[in-house]
Coordinates of C-alpha atoms in Angstrom, one line a residue:
X262 CA 0.0 0.0 0.0
X263 CA 1.3 3.4 -0.9
X264 CA 2.3 5.9 1.7
X265 CA 0.8 9.4 2.3
X266 CA 3.4 11.1 0.2
X267 CA 2.6 9.0 -2.9
X268 CA -1.1 10.0 -2.9
X269 CA -1.5 12.9 -0.5
X270 CA -5.3 12.8 -0.3
X271 CA -7.9 10.6 1.3
X272 CA -8.0 7.0 0.1
X273 CA -10.2 4.0 0.7
X274 CA -10.1 0.4 -0.5
X275 CA -13.1 -1.5 -2.0
X276 CA -12.8 -5.0 -3.3
X277 CA -9.0 -4.7 -3.0
X278 CA -8.9 -1.5 -5.2
X279 CA -7.9 1.9 -4.0
X280 CA -10.2 4.8 -4.7
X281 CA -10.7 8.4 -3.7
X282 CA -14.0 8.7 -1.7
X283 CA -14.2 12.4 -2.3
X284 CA -13.5 12.4 -6.0
X285 CA -14.2 8.8 -7.1
X286 CA -13.6 9.5 -10.7
X287 CA -9.9 9.9 -10.0
X288 CA -7.5 7.4 -11.5
X289 CA -5.5 7.0 -8.3
X290 CA -2.5 5.1 -9.5
X291 CA -2.2 7.3 -12.6
X292 CA -2.3 10.5 -10.4
X293 CA 0.3 8.9 -8.2
X294 CA 2.5 8.3 -11.2
X295 CA 2.1 11.9 -12.4
X296 CA 3.0 13.3 -9.0
X297 CA 6.1 11.2 -8.9
X298 CA 7.2 12.3 -12.4
X299 CA 6.5 15.9 -11.7
X300 CA 8.6 15.6 -8.5
X301 CA 11.5 14.1 -10.5
X302 CA 11.5 17.0 -13.1
X303 CA 14.9 18.7 -12.7
X304 CA 14.3 22.0 -14.5
X305 CA 11.3 23.9 -16.0
X306 CA 13.3 27.0 -16.9
X307 CA 14.1 26.2 -20.5
X308 CA 12.6 27.0 -23.9
X309 CA 8.8 26.9 -23.6
X310 CA 8.2 24.1 -26.2
X311 CA 10.6 21.9 -24.3
X312 CA 9.1 22.7 -20.9
X313 CA 5.6 22.1 -22.2
X314 CA 6.8 18.7 -23.7
X315 CA 8.0 17.8 -20.2
X316 CA 4.7 18.7 -18.6
X317 CA 2.8 16.6 -21.1
X318 CA 5.0 13.6 -20.6
X319 CA 4.9 13.9 -16.8
X320 CA 1.1 14.2 -17.0
X321 CA 0.7 11.1 -19.1
X322 CA -0.1 12.8 -22.4
X323 CA 1.3 12.4 -25.9
X324 CA 2.4 15.5 -27.7
X325 CA 0.2 15.6 -30.8
X326 CA -2.4 17.8 -32.5
X327 CA -5.1 16.9 -29.9
X328 CA -2.9 18.1 -27.0
X329 CA -1.6 21.2 -28.8
X330 CA -3.8 23.5 -26.6
X331 CA -2.5 22.0 -23.3
X332 CA -0.9 24.7 -21.2
X333 CA -0.8 27.0 -24.2
X334 CA -3.7 29.2 -23.3
X335 CA -5.4 30.6 -20.2
X336 CA -7.8 27.8 -19.5
X337 CA -6.5 24.3 -20.5
X338 CA -4.0 24.3 -17.6
X339 CA -5.3 21.4 -15.4
X340 CA -3.7 18.0 -15.7
X341 CA -6.4 15.5 -14.7
X342 CA -6.3 11.8 -14.3
X343 CA -9.7 10.0 -14.6
X344 CA -10.9 6.4 -14.5
X345 CA -12.2 4.9 -17.8
X346 CA -15.9 4.9 -16.8
X347 CA -16.0 8.7 -16.5
X348 CA -13.8 9.7 -19.4
X349 CA -16.8 9.8 -21.7
X350 CA -18.8 12.2 -19.5
X351 CA -19.8 15.2 -21.5
X352 CA -21.2 17.9 -19.1
X353 CA -24.6 17.1 -20.5
X354 CA -26.3 18.5 -17.4
X355 CA -24.5 21.9 -17.9
X356 CA -23.0 21.6 -14.3
X357 CA -19.8 23.3 -15.4
X358 CA -20.6 26.8 -16.5
X359 CA -19.2 28.3 -19.7
X360 CA -18.5 24.7 -21.0
X361 CA -20.4 23.0 -23.8
X362 CA -23.0 20.4 -22.8
X363 CA -21.4 18.3 -25.6
X364 CA -17.9 18.4 -24.1
X365 CA -17.1 14.9 -25.2
X366 CA -13.5 14.3 -24.6
X367 CA -13.5 10.5 -24.2
X368 CA -12.1 9.5 -27.6
X369 CA -9.3 12.2 -27.4
X370 CA -8.4 11.0 -23.8
X371 CA -8.2 7.4 -24.9
X372 CA -6.0 8.2 -27.9
X373 CA -3.6 10.7 -26.3
X374 CA -3.1 9.0 -22.9
X375 CA 0.3 7.3 -22.3
X376 CA -0.4 3.8 -21.0
X377 CA 2.8 3.5 -18.9
X378 CA 1.2 5.8 -16.3
X379 CA -1.4 3.2 -15.3
X380 CA -5.1 2.6 -15.9
X381 CA -7.4 5.4 -16.8
X382 CA -6.6 8.5 -18.8
X383 CA -5.1 12.0 -18.7
X384 CA -6.3 15.2 -20.1
X385 CA -5.7 19.0 -19.9
X386 CA -9.1 20.1 -18.7
X387 CA -10.4 23.6 -18.3
X388 CA -9.6 25.7 -15.2
X389 CA -12.6 28.0 -15.1
X390 CA -14.6 27.5 -11.9
X391 CA -11.4 26.7 -9.9
X392 CA -11.8 29.9 -7.9
X393 CA -14.8 28.5 -6.1
X394 CA -15.0 26.4 -3.0
X395 CA -15.3 23.5 -3.6
X396 CA -13.8 23.9 -7.1
X397 CA -16.3 23.9 -9.9
X398 CA -14.0 23.2 -12.8
X399 CA -14.2 20.4 -15.4
X400 CA -12.0 18.0 -13.5
X401 CA -13.9 18.1 -10.3
X402 CA -17.5 18.4 -11.7
X403 CA -17.6 16.7 -15.1
X404 CA -15.2 13.9 -14.2
X405 CA -15.5 13.9 -10.4
X406 CA -11.7 13.7 -10.4
X407 CA -8.9 15.5 -8.7
X408 CA -6.2 17.3 -10.7
X409 CA -2.7 16.0 -10.5
X410 CA -1.5 19.5 -11.0
X411 CA -2.7 23.0 -12.1
X412 CA -0.4 25.4 -13.9
X413 CA -0.8 29.0 -12.6
X414 CA 1.2 32.0 -13.9
X415 CA 2.7 34.2 -11.2
X416 CA 1.7 37.9 -11.0
X417 CA 2.6 40.7 -11.6
X418 CA 4.8 40.0 -14.6
X419 CA 3.4 36.5 -15.4
X420 CA 6.8 35.3 -16.6
X421 CA 7.0 32.4 -14.1
X422 CA 4.5 29.7 -13.3
X423 CA 3.8 27.3 -10.4
X424 CA 2.5 23.8 -10.5
X425 CA 0.1 23.1 -7.5
X426 CA -1.6 20.0 -6.4
X427 CA -5.3 19.4 -5.9
X428 CA -5.3 21.3 -2.6
X429 CA -3.3 24.3 -4.1
X430 CA 0.0 23.2 -2.4
X431 CA 3.2 23.9 -4.3
X432 CA 4.8 21.2 -6.4
X433 CA 7.2 23.0 -8.8
X434 CA 8.1 26.4 -10.2
X435 CA 9.2 27.3 -13.7
X436 CA 10.5 30.3 -15.6
X437 CA 10.4 29.3 -19.3
X438 CA 11.8 31.3 -22.1
X439 CA 11.0 31.9 -25.7
X440 CA 7.5 31.7 -27.2
X441 CA 5.5 31.4 -24.0
X442 CA 1.7 31.9 -24.2
X443 CA 0.7 35.5 -24.8
X444 CA 0.5 37.9 -21.9
X445 CA -3.3 38.2 -21.9
X446 CA -3.6 34.5 -21.7
X447 CA -1.2 34.3 -18.7
X448 CA -3.0 37.1 -17.0
X449 CA -6.4 35.5 -17.5
X450 CA -5.1 32.2 -16.3
X451 CA -4.3 33.7 -12.9
X452 CA -7.6 35.6 -12.9
X453 CA -9.4 32.2 -13.3
X454 CA -8.1 31.0 -10.0
X455 CA -7.9 34.3 -8.1
X456 CA -9.9 34.2 -4.9
X457 CA -9.5 30.5 -4.5
X458 CA -6.9 28.0 -3.1
X459 CA -5.2 27.5 -6.4
X460 CA -4.0 31.1 -6.4
X461 CA -2.3 31.1 -3.0
X462 CA 1.1 29.7 -4.1
X463 CA 1.5 32.2 -6.9
X464 CA 0.4 35.0 -4.6
X465 CA 2.8 34.0 -1.9
X466 CA 5.7 33.9 -4.4
X467 CA 4.7 37.3 -5.8
X468 CA 4.5 38.7 -2.2
X469 CA 7.7 37.0 -0.9
X470 CA 5.7 35.0 1.7
X471 CA 5.9 31.5 3.0
X472 CA 3.7 28.9 1.2
X473 CA 2.5 25.4 1.8
X474 CA 4.3 22.6 0.0
X475 CA 2.6 19.5 -1.3
X476 CA 3.4 16.3 0.7
X477 CA 4.2 14.8 -2.7
X478 CA 7.4 17.0 -2.7
X479 CA 9.6 14.7 -0.6
X480 CA 12.7 16.7 -1.0
X481 CA 11.9 20.4 -0.8
X482 CA 15.4 21.7 -1.4
X483 CA 15.2 21.8 -5.2
X484 CA 11.8 23.5 -5.1
X485 CA 13.0 26.1 -2.6
X486 CA 15.9 26.7 -4.9
X487 CA 13.5 27.2 -7.8
X488 CA 11.4 29.6 -5.7
X489 CA 14.6 31.6 -4.8
X490 CA 15.4 32.1 -8.5
X491 CA 11.9 33.2 -9.3
X492 CA 11.8 35.6 -6.3
X493 CA 15.1 37.1 -7.4
X494 CA 13.8 37.6 -10.9
X495 CA 10.7 39.3 -9.6
X496 CA 12.7 41.5 -7.3
X497 CA 14.8 42.7 -10.2
X498 CA 11.9 43.4 -12.4

């Protein structure tokens, strides 16, 4: 049985299978794999296409046409892992506002998900609604699934980003270069989470304050070093 750092959320076992009682649509082993791979990422400060490629691979997604939007705009910045029997949910009841009632992602999820991460699938779902408590975004409502991580750009310059876990706790920081998403998209990305738990890490870095780390970050030293670099860059802006 995995320890609390491997899956830092509530777990129960039914018929010998682990599941998340709060968000039962979560593909638990797959989320666990994503967290481990994110933790093992050494650097997210390179050219944006390379950084995005690392995020996709860590999240269990192929880099192809269907995933070209992932992390490249304001909204598709959640990496979600869901069990097979919810991947074809389509928001038919309109529970997620500003999302189509025919948001049928199942075939794309099945095609783009890397099998080595475990059963279920991965997708870069929409962030909107994440400022609410509890979160009312696509992952939590349409799929009843936790996010493995959310990407949030850091104000006021929006040149750095944080990856936070499902409770908004810090996993990683990055300061990519080159053709990053346009400024309006980065600003709107932060606006989508502002006022909720997923904005707290970005706000703490921007304000030079302490923040809560995800239990999935076993060794905090590399993350602290990343934060120091980001803070120095913000101070010199």
